Amino acid sequence: MPVNCSKCETNRATVKRPKTGHAVCRECFFAVFEEEVHETITRGNLFQQGEYVAIAASGGKDSTVLAYVLKRLNERYNYGLRLVLLSIDEGITGYRDDSLESVKRNETDYGIPLKILSYNELYGWTMDKIVKEVGRKNNCTFCGVFRRQALDRGAEVLGVDKLVTGHNADDVAETVLMNVLRGDIARLQRCTNLVTDSEGLIPRCKPFKYTYEKEIVMYAYFKGLDYFSTECIYSPNAYRGHARAYLKDLEAIQPSVILDIIHSGECMKLKEDIKLPSQGVCEKCGLVSSQSICKACLLLEGLNTGVPGLGVKKSSKIKRRNPNAPTGCKGSCQSGCKT
Ligand code: SF4
Ligand code: ZN
């Protein structure tokens, strides 16, 4: 039997919100989706009037919806932001080249300028070449480390005040779970941060921190947004994939579990006896690093000297001492990684 929208009480409800279970009409779904992002932005004091903000754009659903919504909110609430799309071309034939075409169309459709930086120009390597060299086992370590640094470099080149990423509530909950399962307390205490503000680096913000992935997909679908949804050809079935599957199973039983896990993560903040490293600069590239040589330079040196294992080997001590190390790949990312 048809029910009326629980918000406007006039239109017929056509959507059941995955986050709350409320039955709403399409227009009210758009409104509540956008309002919740606005609330995250204002409560978290993410932006100041007149700031220049880069949106990390992969062409996937999260960053496409983020660019679309941020543009709308910026106009509606007079944030006064100047927006720019920042894309990283990892050099993955048949994947990133296609997804970048979506970003280029977004540039025209949304009227937001686009800057593309490639691994090839920054490091002299594409992911296609790296995979040929290192195989399919550790490829995402290289990709994640390089992407993180490439975004920082791009943000610096553009001279932006903030960098926003499309990490959604599911991503954050997955990361909390993974850090709990690994006992990685240093990362656990910072992975729920709405803003990652490392000394010397441009702050990164997650306006979708409380936005459910399913609602992002619904929003993109109902709005008919142009995004790329194919999985990376080098995607492994990583550990994160298991955490994701577990989370989806729990969500099917109790949808609030995603927010509950984030809340738990927020409550597990820094214990006093855990020492965070002091930040310095990398001796090779001059970018901010807690080690004398940053991870990206170490990996690059390994590639250039034919010892690709250099910098890949895990050390639990390094992991604990270095909370600013990249979080690595989402593994089964469908829309480009957001590390
Ligand atoms: Fe890079 Fe993600 Fe592909 Fe791994 S799955 S190679 S991190 S884009
Ligand atoms: Zn370096």
Tab-separated table of C-alpha atoms and ligand atoms in Angstrom:
chain	number	residue	atom	x	y	z
A	1	MET	CA	0.000	0.000	0.000
A	2	PRO	CA	1.431	3.438	-0.966
A	3	VAL	CA	2.631	5.558	1.946
A	4	ASN	CA	3.172	9.280	2.140
A	5	CYS	CA	6.599	10.827	2.587
A	6	SER	CA	7.460	11.014	6.278
A	7	LYS	CA	9.007	14.447	5.746
A	8	CYS	CA	6.636	16.522	3.587
A	9	GLU	CA	3.630	14.237	4.320
A	10	THR	CA	2.210	15.198	0.924
A	11	ASN	CA	4.032	13.312	-1.820
A	12	ARG	CA	4.081	9.588	-2.181
A	13	ALA	CA	7.154	8.003	-0.590
A	14	THR	CA	9.348	6.358	-3.215
A	15	VAL	CA	12.587	5.889	-1.250
A	16	LYS	CA	13.399	4.050	1.950
A	17	ARG	CA	16.487	5.728	3.385
A	18	PRO	CA	19.192	3.126	4.082
A	19	LYS	CA	20.542	5.279	6.916
A	20	THR	CA	17.362	5.813	8.908
A	21	GLY	CA	14.733	3.539	7.352
A	22	HIS	CA	12.449	6.554	6.792
A	23	ALA	CA	10.153	6.458	3.777
A	24	VAL	CA	10.537	9.704	1.831
A	25	CYS	CA	9.753	11.161	-1.572
A	26	ARG	CA	12.578	11.793	-3.987
A	27	GLU	CA	12.651	15.559	-3.451
A	28	CYS	CA	12.801	15.164	0.329
A	29	PHE	CA	15.574	12.579	-0.060
A	30	PHE	CA	17.682	15.087	-2.003
A	31	ALA	CA	16.929	17.784	0.569
A	32	VAL	CA	17.784	15.684	3.612
A	33	PHE	CA	20.912	14.255	1.956
A	34	GLU	CA	22.235	17.735	1.186
A	35	GLU	CA	21.217	19.130	4.582
A	36	GLU	CA	23.138	16.433	6.403
A	37	VAL	CA	26.299	17.208	4.433
A	38	HIS	CA	25.787	20.918	5.151
A	39	GLU	CA	25.440	20.082	8.850
A	40	THR	CA	28.702	18.090	8.802
A	41	ILE	CA	30.427	21.059	7.136
A	42	THR	CA	29.076	23.703	9.493
A	43	ARG	CA	29.353	21.715	12.729
A	44	GLY	CA	32.888	20.689	11.862
A	45	ASN	CA	33.724	24.244	10.811
A	46	LEU	CA	35.336	22.780	7.674
A	47	PHE	CA	35.626	25.954	5.615
A	48	GLN	CA	36.130	29.681	6.050
A	49	GLN	CA	34.641	32.307	3.725
A	50	GLY	CA	36.672	32.799	0.572
A	51	GLU	CA	38.771	29.637	0.837
A	52	TYR	CA	40.144	27.890	-2.220
A	53	VAL	CA	39.189	24.202	-2.017
A	54	ALA	CA	40.366	21.256	-4.125
A	55	ILE	CA	38.059	18.268	-4.542
A	56	ALA	CA	40.014	15.020	-5.020
A	57	ALA	CA	38.167	13.708	-8.080
A	58	SER	CA	38.512	10.159	-9.339
A	59	GLY	CA	35.442	10.109	-11.568
A	60	GLY	CA	33.795	7.592	-9.214
A	61	LYS	CA	30.465	8.013	-7.473
A	62	ASP	CA	31.728	9.493	-4.202
A	63	SER	CA	33.838	12.299	-5.616
A	64	THR	CA	31.313	13.036	-8.381
A	65	VAL	CA	28.462	13.421	-5.878
A	66	LEU	CA	30.773	15.402	-3.587
A	67	ALA	CA	31.626	17.892	-6.356
A	68	TYR	CA	27.963	18.231	-7.322
A	69	VAL	CA	26.696	18.697	-3.749
A	70	LEU	CA	29.528	21.003	-2.688
A	71	LYS	CA	28.828	23.266	-5.633
A	72	ARG	CA	25.122	23.395	-4.719
A	73	LEU	CA	25.744	24.048	-1.024
A	74	ASN	CA	28.376	26.660	-1.826
A	75	GLU	CA	25.790	28.580	-3.866
A	76	ARG	CA	22.861	27.964	-1.535
A	77	TYR	CA	24.592	28.921	1.706
A	78	ASN	CA	27.142	31.404	0.360
A	79	TYR	CA	30.170	29.526	1.663
A	80	GLY	CA	32.156	31.787	-0.661
A	81	LEU	CA	34.423	28.920	-1.742
A	82	ARG	CA	36.421	28.750	-4.939
A	83	LEU	CA	36.357	25.132	-6.065
A	84	VAL	CA	38.774	23.148	-8.215
A	85	LEU	CA	38.851	19.453	-9.192
A	86	LEU	CA	42.155	17.675	-8.607
A	87	SER	CA	42.664	14.304	-10.305
A	88	ILE	CA	45.565	11.916	-10.172
A	89	ASP	CA	46.298	9.820	-13.228
A	90	GLU	CA	47.982	6.654	-11.980
A	91	GLY	CA	48.510	5.392	-15.524
A	92	ILE	CA	46.184	2.375	-15.460
A	93	THR	CA	45.087	1.653	-19.013
A	94	GLY	CA	41.457	0.655	-19.324
A	95	TYR	CA	40.567	2.078	-15.936
A	96	ARG	CA	41.908	5.485	-14.991
A	97	ASP	CA	41.963	6.801	-18.538
A	98	ASP	CA	38.229	6.054	-18.769
A	99	SER	CA	37.372	7.436	-15.331
A	100	LEU	CA	39.274	10.647	-16.118
A	101	GLU	CA	36.959	11.154	-19.067
A	102	SER	CA	34.081	11.317	-16.538
A	103	VAL	CA	35.963	13.940	-14.522
A	104	LYS	CA	36.554	15.976	-17.685
A	105	ARG	CA	32.811	15.901	-18.405
A	106	ASN	CA	32.150	16.980	-14.794
A	107	GLU	CA	34.517	19.886	-15.309
A	108	THR	CA	32.273	21.138	-18.121
A	109	ASP	CA	28.944	20.158	-16.555
A	110	TYR	CA	29.668	21.701	-13.129
A	111	GLY	CA	31.833	24.561	-14.333
A	112	ILE	CA	34.619	23.643	-11.903
A	113	PRO	CA	38.170	23.826	-13.321
A	114	LEU	CA	40.236	20.638	-13.357
A	115	LYS	CA	43.905	19.942	-12.680
A	116	ILE	CA	45.321	16.503	-13.541
A	117	LEU	CA	48.670	15.272	-12.241
A	118	SER	CA	50.109	11.959	-13.362
A	119	TYR	CA	52.411	9.433	-11.693
A	120	ASN	CA	54.383	9.483	-14.908
A	121	GLU	CA	55.204	13.189	-14.646
A	122	LEU	CA	55.766	13.068	-10.873
A	123	TYR	CA	57.656	9.785	-10.528
A	124	GLY	CA	58.548	8.690	-14.044
A	125	TRP	CA	56.477	5.526	-13.540
A	126	THR	CA	52.908	4.545	-14.421
A	127	MET	CA	51.018	1.877	-12.482
A	128	ASP	CA	51.027	-0.260	-15.636
A	129	LYS	CA	54.855	-0.177	-15.563
A	130	ILE	CA	55.000	-0.705	-11.787
A	131	VAL	CA	52.766	-3.779	-11.995
A	132	LYS	CA	55.050	-5.191	-14.703
A	133	GLU	CA	57.957	-4.697	-12.321
A	134	VAL	CA	56.486	-5.718	-8.940
A	135	GLY	CA	53.622	-8.023	-9.958
A	136	ARG	CA	50.093	-7.964	-8.556
A	137	LYS	CA	50.899	-8.417	-4.891
A	138	ASN	CA	52.148	-5.105	-3.556
A	139	ASN	CA	50.944	-2.873	-6.371
A	140	CYS	CA	48.430	-1.083	-4.164
A	141	THR	CA	51.128	-0.142	-1.645
A	142	PHE	CA	52.912	1.810	-4.381
A	143	CYS	CA	49.682	3.229	-5.724
A	144	GLY	CA	48.366	4.316	-2.299
A	145	VAL	CA	51.623	5.957	-1.198
A	146	PHE	CA	52.127	7.724	-4.519
A	147	ARG	CA	48.525	8.911	-4.701
A	148	ARG	CA	48.597	10.360	-1.231
A	149	GLN	CA	51.738	12.307	-2.001
A	150	ALA	CA	50.500	13.270	-5.474
A	151	LEU	CA	47.374	14.811	-3.951
A	152	ASP	CA	49.506	16.773	-1.487
A	153	ARG	CA	51.734	17.958	-4.300
A	154	GLY	CA	48.746	18.872	-6.463
A	155	ALA	CA	47.157	20.797	-3.606
A	156	GLU	CA	50.414	22.662	-3.117
A	157	VAL	CA	50.798	23.453	-6.822
A	158	LEU	CA	47.245	24.805	-6.919
A	159	GLY	CA	47.801	26.788	-3.735
A	160	VAL	CA	44.520	25.614	-2.161
A	161	ASP	CA	43.579	26.075	1.502
A	162	LYS	CA	41.848	22.694	1.875
A	163	LEU	CA	41.612	19.368	0.112
A	164	VAL	CA	38.302	17.454	0.359
A	165	THR	CA	37.995	13.747	-0.305
A	166	GLY	CA	34.978	11.535	-0.951
A	167	HIS	CA	35.512	9.194	2.009
A	168	ASN	CA	32.059	8.155	3.155
A	169	ALA	CA	30.709	6.687	6.405
A	170	ASP	CA	31.211	3.101	5.176
A	171	ASP	CA	34.879	3.848	4.387
A	172	VAL	CA	35.447	5.341	7.822
A	173	ALA	CA	33.681	2.460	9.615
A	174	GLU	CA	35.704	-0.075	7.591
A	175	THR	CA	38.922	1.683	8.550
A	176	VAL	CA	37.963	1.682	12.235
A	177	LEU	CA	37.250	-2.059	12.019
A	178	MET	CA	40.536	-2.772	10.240
A	179	ASN	CA	42.560	-0.795	12.744
A	180	VAL	CA	40.854	-2.597	15.623
A	181	LEU	CA	41.497	-5.988	14.004
A	182	ARG	CA	45.157	-5.079	13.438
A	183	GLY	CA	45.610	-3.463	16.835
A	184	ASP	CA	46.896	-0.351	15.094
A	185	ILE	CA	46.126	2.138	17.844
A	186	ALA	CA	48.008	5.044	16.268
A	187	ARG	CA	45.870	4.922	13.144
A	188	LEU	CA	42.731	4.095	15.081
A	189	GLN	CA	42.908	7.315	17.022
A	190	ARG	CA	43.085	9.507	13.935
A	191	CYS	CA	41.070	7.592	11.312
A	192	THR	CA	37.762	9.113	12.418
A	193	ASN	CA	39.032	12.692	12.208
A	194	LEU	CA	36.800	14.912	10.093
A	195	VAL	CA	39.857	16.990	9.264
A	196	THR	CA	43.367	15.565	9.038
A	197	ASP	CA	45.613	18.425	9.847
A	198	SER	CA	49.259	17.363	9.689
A	199	GLU	CA	51.824	20.019	10.370
A	200	GLY	CA	53.089	21.492	7.090
A	201	LEU	CA	50.451	19.782	4.957
A	202	ILE	CA	47.251	21.187	3.505
A	203	PRO	CA	44.312	20.007	5.673
A	204	ARG	CA	42.192	17.185	4.273
A	205	CYS	CA	38.457	17.097	5.034
A	206	LYS	CA	35.770	14.438	4.700
A	207	PRO	CA	32.370	16.124	4.228
A	208	PHE	CA	30.796	12.651	3.634
A	209	LYS	CA	32.048	11.230	6.928
A	210	TYR	CA	28.467	10.542	8.060
A	211	THR	CA	26.997	9.864	4.606
A	212	TYR	CA	26.084	6.267	3.788
A	213	GLU	CA	27.520	4.778	0.621
A	214	LYS	CA	24.101	3.411	-0.369
A	215	GLU	CA	22.625	6.910	-0.183
A	216	ILE	CA	25.451	8.308	-2.329
A	217	VAL	CA	24.659	5.675	-4.959
A	218	MET	CA	20.934	6.491	-4.744
A	219	TYR	CA	21.599	10.225	-4.990
A	220	ALA	CA	23.843	9.784	-8.038
A	221	TYR	CA	21.314	7.460	-9.668
A	222	PHE	CA	18.228	9.642	-9.098
A	223	LYS	CA	20.078	12.760	-10.205
A	224	GLY	CA	21.441	10.966	-13.263
A	225	LEU	CA	25.011	12.056	-12.477
A	226	ASP	CA	27.793	11.053	-14.828
A	227	TYR	CA	30.285	8.822	-13.025
A	228	PHE	CA	32.510	5.833	-13.687
A	229	SER	CA	31.773	2.617	-11.824
A	230	THR	CA	34.221	-0.006	-13.036
A	231	GLU	CA	36.609	-1.659	-10.629
A	232	CYS	CA	40.364	-1.100	-10.963
A	233	ILE	CA	41.932	-3.849	-13.072
A	234	TYR	CA	44.706	-4.272	-10.465
A	235	SER	CA	42.365	-4.449	-7.500
A	236	PRO	CA	43.307	-7.325	-5.211
A	237	ASN	CA	40.927	-9.013	-2.849
A	238	ALA	CA	42.597	-7.230	0.034
A	239	TYR	CA	42.065	-7.422	3.747
A	240	ARG	CA	39.799	-4.402	3.490
A	241	GLY	CA	37.492	-6.455	1.290
A	242	HIS	CA	36.843	-8.805	4.217
A	243	ALA	CA	36.201	-5.889	6.587
A	244	ARG	CA	33.824	-4.457	4.003
A	245	ALA	CA	31.924	-7.727	3.572
A	246	TYR	CA	31.641	-8.074	7.351
A	247	LEU	CA	30.341	-4.507	7.644
A	248	LYS	CA	27.754	-5.089	4.895
A	249	ASP	CA	26.522	-8.216	6.701
A	250	LEU	CA	26.158	-6.250	9.931
A	251	GLU	CA	24.448	-3.377	8.104
A	252	ALA	CA	21.864	-5.781	6.698
A	253	ILE	CA	20.948	-6.752	10.261
A	254	GLN	CA	21.207	-3.285	11.770
A	255	PRO	CA	21.689	-0.246	9.484
A	256	SER	CA	22.865	2.005	12.326
A	257	VAL	CA	25.974	-0.153	12.741
A	258	ILE	CA	27.983	2.111	10.406
A	259	LEU	CA	27.414	5.200	12.534
A	260	ASP	CA	27.793	3.138	15.719
A	261	ILE	CA	31.263	1.935	14.655
A	262	ILE	CA	32.309	5.485	13.739
A	263	HIS	CA	31.093	6.643	17.130
A	264	SER	CA	33.072	3.878	18.842
A	265	GLY	CA	36.152	4.906	16.850
A	266	GLU	CA	35.672	8.523	17.911
A	267	CYS	CA	35.566	7.435	21.532
A	268	MET	CA	38.808	5.447	21.230
A	269	LYS	CA	40.988	8.513	21.063
A	270	LEU	CA	44.649	8.753	21.833
A	271	LYS	CA	45.983	7.038	24.911
A	272	GLU	CA	48.549	9.211	26.597
A	273	ASP	CA	51.385	6.698	26.465
A	274	ILE	CA	51.348	6.513	22.655
A	275	LYS	CA	53.969	8.824	21.238
A	276	LEU	CA	53.271	10.524	17.953
A	277	PRO	CA	56.299	11.248	15.777
A	278	SER	CA	57.502	14.751	15.220
A	279	GLN	CA	57.271	15.951	11.631
A	280	GLY	CA	60.309	16.832	9.604
A	281	VAL	CA	60.979	16.980	5.905
A	282	CYS	CA	62.151	14.228	3.580
A	283	GLU	CA	65.843	14.577	2.714
A	284	LYS	CA	65.119	13.688	-0.892
A	285	CYS	CA	61.914	15.434	-1.940
A	286	GLY	CA	61.562	18.033	0.789
A	287	LEU	CA	57.957	17.125	1.560
A	288	VAL	CA	56.679	16.635	5.084
A	289	SER	CA	57.693	13.285	6.555
A	290	SER	CA	58.126	11.752	9.976
A	291	GLN	CA	61.094	9.726	8.699
A	292	SER	CA	64.313	11.086	7.203
A	293	ILE	CA	63.266	9.681	3.823
A	294	CYS	CA	59.549	9.566	3.058
A	295	LYS	CA	57.821	6.386	2.018
A	296	ALA	CA	57.214	7.617	-1.538
A	297	CYS	CA	60.936	8.317	-2.049
A	298	LEU	CA	61.850	4.956	-0.556
A	299	LEU	CA	59.482	3.105	-2.885
A	300	LEU	CA	60.673	5.160	-5.849
A	301	GLU	CA	64.291	4.398	-5.062
A	302	GLY	CA	63.430	0.693	-4.953
A	303	LEU	CA	61.795	0.900	-8.380
A	304	ASN	CA	64.648	2.904	-9.909
A	305	THR	CA	67.358	0.628	-8.554
A	306	GLY	CA	65.607	-2.636	-9.383
A	307	VAL	CA	64.912	-3.472	-5.719
A	308	PRO	CA	61.131	-2.980	-5.646
A	309	GLY	CA	60.882	-4.657	-2.228
A	310	LEU	CA	62.556	-1.625	-0.660
A	311	GLY	CA	60.082	0.168	1.582
A	312	VAL	CA	57.382	-2.431	1.026
A	313	LYS	CA	58.228	-4.704	3.929
A	314	LYS	CA	56.038	-4.121	6.918
A	315	SER	CA	57.446	-3.221	10.269
A	316	SER	CA	55.008	-3.090	13.145
A	317	LYS	CA	57.357	-0.640	14.843
A	318	ILE	CA	57.271	1.705	11.867
A	319	LYS	CA	53.540	1.283	11.622
A	320	ARG	CA	53.067	2.306	15.222
A	321	ARG	CA	55.526	5.143	15.122
A	322	ASN	CA	54.228	6.681	11.956
A	323	PRO	CA	50.559	7.648	12.141
A	324	ASN	CA	50.854	9.688	8.983
A	325	ALA	CA	51.806	6.802	6.779
A	326	PRO	CA	49.322	6.243	3.953
A	327	THR	CA	46.382	4.049	4.772
A	328	GLY	CA	46.852	1.950	1.650
A	329	CYS	CA	44.328	0.834	-0.870
A	330	LYS	CA	40.674	0.097	-0.355
A	331	GLY	CA	41.384	-2.964	-2.427
A	332	SER	CA	38.081	-3.623	-4.057
A	333	CYS	CA	37.530	0.032	-4.873
A	334	GLN	CA	35.030	0.502	-7.611
A	335	SER	CA	35.475	4.180	-8.075
A	336	GLY	CA	39.131	4.863	-7.526
A	337	CYS	CA	40.895	4.774	-4.241
A	338	LYS	CA	40.581	7.613	-1.835
A	339	THR	CA	43.675	7.121	0.201
B	1	SF4	FE1	45.661	1.768	-7.245
B	1	SF4	FE2	43.296	1.273	-6.038
B	1	SF4	FE3	43.965	0.068	-8.332
B	1	SF4	FE4	45.213	-0.594	-6.062
B	1	SF4	S1	43.032	-0.932	-6.531
B	1	SF4	S2	46.170	-0.266	-8.071
B	1	SF4	S3	45.356	1.403	-5.053
B	1	SF4	S4	43.630	2.269	-8.049
B	2	ZN	ZN	60.355	12.176	-0.098
